[in-house]
Short mmCIF file of C-alpha atoms in Angstrom, two decimals:
data_model
loop_
_atom_site.label_atom_id
_atom_site.label_comp_id
_atom_site.label_asym_id
_atom_site.label_seq_id
_atom_site.Cartn_x
_atom_site.Cartn_y
_atom_site.Cartn_z
CA MET A 1 29.55 -99.08 61.29
CA ASN A 2 30.02 -97.62 57.34
CA SER A 3 26.10 -97.85 56.16
CA SER A 4 27.47 -98.38 52.48
CA ILE A 5 29.81 -101.71 53.62
CA ARG A 6 28.09 -104.94 54.32
CA TRP A 7 29.83 -107.37 56.45
CA THR A 8 28.82 -110.44 58.67
CA TYR A 9 30.25 -111.82 62.12
CA LEU A 10 28.97 -115.21 60.91
CA LYS A 11 30.83 -118.05 60.03
CA PRO A 12 31.02 -120.61 57.26
CA ARG A 13 29.61 -122.95 59.75
CA GLU A 14 26.76 -120.41 60.79
CA ILE A 15 25.84 -119.52 57.36
CA VAL A 16 25.59 -122.99 56.08
CA SER A 17 23.34 -123.62 59.60
CA GLU A 18 21.08 -120.22 58.70
CA LEU A 19 20.56 -121.61 55.50
CA LEU A 20 19.44 -124.97 56.53
CA LYS A 21 16.83 -123.19 58.56
CA LYS A 22 15.76 -121.56 55.12
CA GLY A 23 15.58 -124.68 53.37
CA TYR A 24 19.30 -124.77 51.64
CA SER A 25 21.56 -127.18 51.75
CA VAL A 26 25.15 -125.76 50.76
CA SER A 27 28.67 -126.60 52.22
CA ARG A 28 31.08 -124.75 53.72
CA ASN A 29 33.02 -124.32 50.68
CA ILE A 30 30.36 -123.31 48.38
CA VAL A 31 29.64 -120.56 51.16
CA ARG A 32 33.77 -119.89 51.34
CA TYR A 33 33.17 -119.50 47.36
CA LEU A 34 30.29 -117.50 47.31
CA LEU A 35 31.77 -114.84 49.97
CA LYS A 36 34.68 -114.77 48.06
CA LYS A 37 32.95 -113.89 44.92
CA HIS A 38 30.87 -111.23 46.21
CA GLU A 39 33.96 -109.58 47.60
CA TYR A 40 33.50 -110.42 51.19
CA VAL A 41 36.95 -110.96 52.73
CA LYS A 42 37.83 -111.72 56.35
CA ARG A 43 39.76 -107.59 56.86
CA LYS A 44 41.04 -105.67 60.31
CA ALA A 45 39.32 -102.11 61.20
CA GLN A 46 41.91 -99.57 60.30
CA LYS A 47 42.76 -96.61 62.26
CA ASN A 48 42.61 -94.13 59.63
CA ILE A 49 39.78 -91.78 61.04
CA THR A 50 41.31 -88.90 61.96
CA MET A 51 40.45 -87.91 65.09
CA GLY A 52 40.83 -84.31 65.42
CA GLY A 53 43.06 -81.94 62.92
CA HIS A 54 44.36 -78.36 62.66
CA PRO A 55 44.44 -75.29 60.92
CA ASP A 56 48.41 -75.57 59.90
CA ARG A 57 48.01 -79.32 60.04
CA ASN A 58 49.10 -79.26 55.57
CA ALA A 59 51.76 -76.54 56.35
CA GLN A 60 53.87 -78.12 58.52
CA PHE A 61 54.15 -81.95 56.77
CA GLU A 62 54.39 -79.23 53.44
CA ASN A 63 57.59 -77.65 55.95
CA ILE A 64 58.72 -81.31 56.83
CA THR A 65 59.31 -82.07 53.51
CA GLN A 66 61.13 -79.38 52.75
CA LEU A 67 63.33 -79.67 55.36
CA LYS A 68 63.81 -83.30 54.76
CA GLN A 69 64.85 -82.65 51.47
CA ASP A 70 67.23 -79.75 52.51
CA TYR A 71 68.83 -81.59 54.38
CA LEU A 72 69.60 -84.95 52.55
CA ASP A 73 70.81 -82.53 49.82
CA ALA A 74 73.57 -81.35 52.17
CA GLY A 75 74.10 -84.63 53.54
CA ASN A 76 73.09 -84.01 57.09
CA PRO A 77 70.98 -86.32 58.85
CA VAL A 78 67.85 -87.00 59.01
CA ILE A 79 65.97 -89.01 62.14
CA SER A 80 62.54 -89.68 62.86
CA MET A 81 62.37 -90.41 66.88
CA ASP A 82 59.82 -91.92 68.94
CA THR A 83 59.25 -94.03 72.21
CA LYS A 84 57.48 -97.86 71.87
CA LYS A 85 55.65 -99.22 74.58
CA LYS A 86 56.76 -99.60 78.25
CA GLU A 87 57.40 -103.72 78.39
CA LEU A 88 57.40 -105.25 81.80
CA LEU A 89 59.85 -107.82 82.74
CA GLY A 90 59.23 -111.20 84.29
CA THR A 91 56.62 -114.52 83.14
CA PHE A 92 53.78 -112.35 81.38
CA TYR A 93 52.66 -113.17 78.05
CA ARG A 94 52.82 -111.47 75.17
CA ASN A 95 51.07 -111.52 71.82
CA GLY A 96 52.44 -113.65 68.77
CA SER A 97 53.21 -117.25 68.45
CA LEU A 98 56.57 -119.35 67.87
CA TYR A 99 57.76 -123.10 67.16
CA THR A 100 58.34 -124.64 69.68
CA GLN A 101 58.46 -128.29 71.54
CA ALA A 102 55.62 -127.66 74.28
CA ALA A 103 53.45 -124.82 75.22
CA ILE A 104 54.97 -121.47 76.89
CA GLN A 105 54.07 -120.92 80.50
CA THR A 106 53.19 -117.62 81.51
CA ASN A 107 51.31 -115.69 84.38
CA ASP A 108 47.51 -115.46 84.14
CA HIS A 109 47.37 -111.96 85.06
CA ASP A 110 50.23 -109.07 84.07
CA PHE A 111 50.14 -107.52 87.44
CA PRO A 112 53.05 -105.04 87.34
CA SER A 113 53.59 -105.69 91.35
CA SER A 114 55.08 -108.97 89.71
CA ALA A 115 57.48 -107.80 87.11
CA THR A 116 61.32 -107.59 87.92
CA GLY A 117 61.61 -104.36 86.11
CA SER A 118 60.74 -102.93 83.42
CA VAL A 119 62.52 -101.56 79.38
CA ILE A 120 61.56 -98.61 77.51
CA PRO A 121 62.56 -98.74 74.15
CA HIS A 122 63.64 -95.40 72.76
CA GLY A 123 63.91 -95.63 68.72
CA PHE A 124 65.73 -93.79 65.92
CA TYR A 125 65.72 -94.65 62.34
CA ASP A 126 68.16 -92.77 59.70
CA LEU A 127 66.12 -92.23 56.37
CA LYS A 128 68.64 -91.82 54.44
CA ARG A 129 70.71 -95.27 55.71
CA ASN A 130 67.38 -97.33 56.65
CA THR A 131 68.84 -98.27 59.87
CA GLY A 132 67.42 -98.40 63.32
CA TYR A 133 68.61 -97.38 66.90
CA ILE A 134 67.01 -98.61 69.90
CA THR A 135 68.11 -97.56 73.24
CA LEU A 136 66.27 -99.45 76.14
CA GLY A 137 65.64 -97.43 79.64
CA THR A 138 65.27 -99.14 82.56
CA SER A 139 63.60 -96.60 84.38
CA HIS A 140 61.50 -93.27 83.07
CA ASP A 141 60.57 -92.21 79.74
CA THR A 142 61.91 -88.54 80.66
CA SER A 143 62.90 -85.59 78.60
CA GLU A 144 66.39 -85.89 79.71
CA PHE A 145 65.56 -89.88 79.04
CA ALA A 146 65.26 -88.88 75.37
CA CYS A 147 68.21 -86.66 75.18
CA ASP A 148 70.20 -88.91 76.48
CA SER A 149 69.61 -91.61 74.11
CA LEU A 150 69.84 -88.78 71.12
CA PHE A 151 73.46 -88.60 73.03
CA GLN A 152 74.49 -92.24 72.98
CA TRP A 153 73.11 -92.43 68.90
CA TRP A 154 75.13 -89.90 68.10
CA VAL A 155 78.15 -91.23 69.85
CA ASN A 156 78.01 -94.32 68.50
CA GLU A 157 76.09 -94.12 65.34
CA GLY A 158 75.29 -90.68 63.95
CA ILE A 159 79.46 -89.09 63.73
CA ILE A 160 80.76 -92.16 62.37
CA HIS A 161 78.18 -92.23 59.58
CA TYR A 162 77.80 -88.89 59.11
CA PRO A 163 81.68 -86.81 60.70
CA LYS A 164 81.06 -83.75 58.55
CA ALA A 165 77.50 -82.54 59.46
CA LYS A 166 76.88 -79.15 60.07
CA SER A 167 73.29 -80.09 61.82
CA LEU A 168 70.65 -82.79 62.32
CA LEU A 169 67.06 -82.99 61.83
CA ILE A 170 64.81 -84.60 63.91
CA LEU A 171 61.61 -85.71 63.13
CA CYS A 172 59.19 -86.30 66.23
CA ASP A 173 55.77 -86.43 67.34
CA GLY A 174 54.61 -83.30 69.38
CA GLY A 175 53.49 -85.30 72.93
CA GLY A 176 55.39 -87.82 75.53
CA SER A 177 58.68 -87.54 76.85
CA ASN A 178 60.00 -84.94 73.35
CA SER A 179 56.30 -82.91 73.95
CA SER A 180 56.59 -79.73 71.89
CA ARG A 181 55.10 -77.65 75.21
CA HIS A 182 57.08 -78.86 77.75
CA TYR A 183 60.33 -76.89 78.37
CA ILE A 184 61.95 -78.73 79.97
CA PHE A 185 62.39 -80.92 76.62
CA LYS A 186 63.71 -77.42 75.47
CA GLU A 187 66.30 -77.20 77.96
CA ASP A 188 67.28 -80.93 78.30
CA LEU A 189 68.00 -80.40 74.14
CA GLN A 190 70.13 -77.17 74.81
CA LYS A 191 72.19 -79.64 77.03
CA THR A 192 71.89 -82.24 74.56
CA ALA A 193 73.31 -79.88 71.49
CA ASN A 194 76.10 -77.79 73.94
CA ALA A 195 77.72 -81.06 74.94
CA LEU A 196 78.05 -82.70 71.36
CA GLY A 197 78.74 -79.44 69.37
CA LEU A 198 76.01 -80.22 66.76
CA GLU A 199 73.07 -77.93 66.25
CA ILE A 200 69.49 -80.07 66.69
CA ARG A 201 66.50 -79.08 64.73
CA ILE A 202 63.40 -80.56 66.12
CA ALA A 203 60.22 -80.70 63.54
CA HIS A 204 57.65 -81.99 65.01
CA TYR A 205 54.45 -83.45 63.11
CA PRO A 206 50.85 -81.84 64.22
CA PRO A 207 48.64 -83.30 66.88
CA TYR A 208 46.75 -86.70 65.55
CA THR A 209 49.28 -87.59 62.55
CA SER A 210 51.86 -89.38 64.63
CA LYS A 211 51.51 -92.37 62.63
CA TYR A 212 52.93 -90.30 59.81
CA ASN A 213 56.36 -89.75 61.61
CA PRO A 214 58.48 -92.49 59.65
CA ILE A 215 60.02 -94.36 62.56
CA GLU A 216 56.21 -95.85 63.07
CA HIS A 217 55.71 -97.41 59.79
CA ARG A 218 59.39 -98.37 58.62
CA PHE A 219 60.85 -99.47 61.42
CA PHE A 220 58.65 -100.25 64.55
CA PRO A 221 56.23 -103.12 63.38
CA HIS A 222 59.81 -105.00 62.31
CA VAL A 223 60.78 -104.56 66.00
CA THR A 224 57.52 -105.59 67.33
CA ARG A 225 57.51 -108.94 64.66
CA ALA A 226 61.29 -109.72 66.13
CA CYS A 227 59.61 -110.00 69.42
CA GLU A 228 56.66 -112.02 69.16
CA GLY A 229 55.19 -114.30 71.42
CA VAL A 230 59.08 -114.51 73.27
CA VAL A 231 58.64 -114.00 77.25
CA PHE A 232 61.05 -110.75 78.21
CA HIS A 233 62.63 -112.44 81.44
CA SER A 234 65.23 -109.45 81.46
CA VAL A 235 66.33 -106.31 79.83
CA GLU A 236 69.01 -108.56 77.78
CA THR A 237 66.44 -111.30 76.32
CA VAL A 238 64.83 -107.97 74.80
CA LYS A 239 68.31 -106.68 73.88
CA THR A 240 68.97 -109.91 72.12
CA LEU A 241 65.62 -110.08 70.09
CA ILE A 242 65.12 -105.97 69.04
CA SER A 243 69.65 -106.48 67.84
CA ARG A 244 67.70 -109.22 65.14
CA THR A 245 65.36 -107.11 63.66
CA SER A 246 65.83 -106.49 59.86
CA THR A 247 64.54 -107.04 56.44
CA SER A 248 64.72 -108.38 53.49
CA LYS A 249 65.51 -104.38 52.00
CA GLY A 250 68.71 -103.85 54.45
CA LEU A 251 67.27 -102.43 58.20
CA THR A 252 69.44 -103.40 60.49
CA THR A 253 69.38 -102.58 64.37
CA ILE A 254 71.61 -101.57 66.98
CA VAL A 255 70.96 -102.07 70.76
CA HIS A 256 72.43 -100.17 73.75
CA ILE A 257 70.88 -100.34 77.15
CA LEU A 258 70.92 -97.40 79.59
CA ASP A 259 70.32 -98.09 83.12
CA LYS A 260 70.27 -94.76 84.44
CA ILE A 261 67.77 -93.96 86.94
CA TYR A 262 65.55 -90.97 85.50
CA GLU A 263 63.64 -88.42 88.07
CA THR A 264 59.68 -87.38 87.00
CA GLY A 265 58.35 -84.13 87.23
CA ARG A 266 61.43 -82.24 87.00
CA LYS A 267 61.29 -78.54 86.06
CA TYR A 268 63.26 -76.37 83.90
CA ALA A 269 65.28 -73.83 85.63
CA ALA A 270 63.96 -70.61 86.83
CA ASP A 271 65.20 -67.99 84.01
CA PHE A 272 65.08 -70.32 81.91
CA LYS A 273 62.12 -69.10 79.75
CA GLU A 274 64.01 -66.02 79.86
CA ILE A 275 67.23 -66.74 78.48
CA MET A 276 66.26 -69.46 76.18
CA PRO A 277 68.87 -69.82 73.65
CA ILE A 278 66.45 -72.03 71.66
CA VAL A 279 65.47 -70.42 68.03
CA PHE A 280 62.35 -70.18 66.83
CA ASP A 281 61.44 -70.80 63.50
CA THR A 282 59.40 -67.59 61.63
CA HIS A 283 57.23 -70.00 60.14
CA LEU A 284 55.16 -72.30 62.53
CA PRO A 285 57.72 -71.72 65.52
CA LYS A 286 55.88 -74.25 68.01
CA TRP A 287 56.92 -77.09 66.30
CA ASN A 288 59.91 -75.89 64.36
CA TYR A 289 63.02 -74.68 66.49
CA ARG A 290 66.93 -75.57 66.60
CA ALA A 291 69.57 -75.90 69.47
CA ILE A 292 72.24 -73.88 68.85
CA PRO A 293 75.17 -74.77 70.88
CA GLN A 294 76.72 -72.72 72.98
CA GLU A 295 80.37 -72.09 74.34
#
């Protein structure tokens, strides 16, 4: 605990009991009043302490800020990308409460072997249009899945709203299926750029800073709320729930199911590193690069 922050785990009734032992008789209402008066308020712990840093952290944030502005000014799309936690399908407990006429019964243990399947929500958030797009995978979270999700977003949404786009900026974390260190992602990204005929620019957030990725606080929390307390019996159930994700500020969501089977442990082509067409920036190249369509 931070030594400068006073706290107590005692509830008002327990404080009343402790005071009675010391000869003071007070009500719970008085205890609540005094707690509030002295600024004791129920609070949850906040995950704000960075576990690590990087010497180029600020430089990359400044770079991302400039890239976003340049792309928005040019009328090109700026998309934030990430994958939500994999969910099991079946009669499993999920956090949250609902208005029901009877209690919802779920399994007392969440054994994966009891699941009828799984669903992997891969998301995109359009910064300019305040819209979300989720691809529900039913296989594995691989780089190929991430790039196929990108392809689906572009043909179903991107090209409709950005028909004159010359380049696409994607903001993403540095790990997972779109790892900044893995050549398999770069190879699949290049294939996607070739298929779409569109330049794709990647800007990775530095290590330990994924919470700053816009999708993490502008889209995913609303998706979580839309699904609270509901049992995921099927991928269609998940699609229906996530499709209703919206806010009073105009956020809307489109959901697409992708039931393709993806192979794990794939390796990039033997000569990919030697002939790789990926163009790395001169400034912080490990986090900034472009996939330019090849004829």
